[in-house]
Amino acid sequence: MTKEVWSFIMQAVNMKTPVIFTTLLIEKSPQALPLGAACVASAVKHTEGLKELCDVQLVAFCKEDDDFEPSGKYIVDKLIKHMTRGKDSPAPEKDALPRAIFCFSLFVWNRLILEDAARILRAAGAICIAGGPEVTAAPDTFTTFDRVITGEGEGKVPQVIAELLGIRQAGDDVVSTGSTTAGTGSTTTGTSSTTAGTNSAPTAPARPVANTLSTTASTAGLETFPSPYLDGTLNPAEYGGALWELARGCPFKCSYCYESKGEKKVRHFPRQRLEKELDLFARQKIPQVFVLDPTYNANKKEALELLRMIASKTPDTFYYFEARAEFIDRELARAFTRLNCALQIGLQSSDENVLRLVNRPFNRKVFVRNIGLLNEEGVIFGLDVIYGLPGDSLRGFKESVNFAISLYPNNLELFCLSVLPGTDLYDRAASLHLEYEAKPPYHIIRTDKFTPEDLKRAEKIALACSCFYNQGRAVPWFNTILHALHTPAALFFERFYDWGSQKKKLDLIKNCCDHKTIEILQKDFVREELLAKKKNRLVTAALDIITFNGALSRKTDTGKSESVQLNYPAEYIDSQYALDLDFFVNNVKMKKDNIKI
């Protein structure tokens, strides 16, 4: 970077130290917006003694960007372009960024790229700080950065930046896992020490500053943390919705989760803050909100009160909740119907013995009963299942898929197990016979009961389920087809994937495509399956049911009307008769019916 460009940067930020909070998102959506980085950026903005000296900015990149390249150089080039307000600049040279501080928010999916970016920036003289779930879980593995911050960053990062700017001394209250000595680049992480090359701390501003730091985010109480939505750090409209944090912590200890070693303590954000954020969502007419609280319904009284407040303030916004099935009752299920929402519920496995190995309680009878309440009340919900769990097998995974589908979820998400560093599962991996990838995303490679070939087969089932069932919006009629074919769900998905391979249509199955295209695949496959089972007389009715429900779902999704031609009367297709194809064909006469949805 030339001196002229650096001078331009300094003028642009009015001689303040640039503090850039950045991360790489999987996608640009309300579910994936940079909330963690925004929360810490907001805390720095509200810290007396820093806000006058720092130009705090939030810059997020996305893997779905048209020009995205999976390299650290791409991130650095974009950051420099942002800092120079779009002015063209070559890559930064050594000692070109002596006053810039870059704060990276790291996750499984972006760690390697952001580490690469930090190497380039540090070589140019910048200070690089890392935080986030990936760092908190295994701080000793991060040697690329000047500082690594574990846990909540709102109280820690402002103190570290103040130390770097020379306005306070490092003390015991600075809970940072690293400390950089100017000129030596010695980074201490926990009890280990690694040398990361020569690096200089940012130069302190010329004007005198107080040697004290006053921050509203220096304590553990969530009531002291500023909201990145309310202060404008994060604009939900830019992402088409919001990721809304209600609480932090989890009372459960699922072994595969980052929370597995944390305190069994849940802290809630103040109700006053939540009300103000809801008012903001209402003013901006935010279309959808993903609620961050893994056990939203653990406290029934608070859950009901918040549902009433949501329904009152934002009746037109769609909400997504994570919920535990064991805490659902009739009153709570009915309360969810009073607002536009969907629940996502972790099943993970239908085998109690498998779940016991990962410290996850499961009562099959209670689970079925409570999911039944959601269906009876008409609540939209989805289920999660993990393949590769310790003690599980391909056969067990298929049984879990079959069980899940029998409960009529609106979507079924099938995931490969990741053995995340810093989790209880990571510590017990050897005793549980788990072999996994050394680098992100740390997927299972094999277990004593899951061979690599079994895992590949499970992945095919997951891809087929995502296309046929989830993207294909098949929930209203899927079990009807399974019953007619006498085929379990997992086997059906396997056969669909293999059929797609034979028909050279795997690209359509693996990659997202429009619903009408998926509907064509659904009809072609179901037709061939029925014919192979010599169920020729059921084909027309089956295709009518798929056609009708497909048009209805697209109308619901887009609001656009659609005309369809049916061979059976629509009033019967849209009735209980259609739940059993044999009964339907035996009792409903064919009659051409052209309708407009």
mmCIF file of C-alpha atoms in Angstrom, residues 4 120 131 261 265 271 281 287 366 369 391 424 451 578-579:
data_model
loop_
_atom_site.group_PDB
_atom_site.id
_atom_site.type_symbol
_atom_site.label_atom_id
_atom_site.label_comp_id
_atom_site.label_asym_id
_atom_site.label_seq_id
_atom_site.Cartn_x
_atom_site.Cartn_y
_atom_site.Cartn_z
ATOM 1 C CA GLU A 4 -0.699 8.268 -0.379
ATOM 2 C CA ILE A 120 -1.256 -11.084 5.260
ATOM 3 C CA GLY A 131 -12.768 -14.494 18.795
ATOM 4 C CA LYS A 261 -18.454 -27.738 28.993
ATOM 5 C CA LYS A 265 -26.779 -21.417 33.384
ATOM 6 C CA ARG A 271 -37.231 -7.444 28.613
ATOM 7 C CA PHE A 281 -38.451 -4.752 13.718
ATOM 8 C CA PRO A 287 -40.231 -10.045 7.288
ATOM 9 C CA VAL A 366 -43.088 -38.185 25.443
ATOM 10 C CA ARG A 369 -46.978 -37.277 22.307
ATOM 11 C CA GLY A 391 -22.836 -46.056 18.989
ATOM 12 C CA ASP A 424 -16.918 -33.095 25.553
ATOM 13 C CA THR A 451 -17.690 -47.220 7.844
ATOM 14 C CA ALA A 578 -56.238 -38.505 -0.213
ATOM 15 C CA LEU A 579 -54.388 -39.855 2.826
#
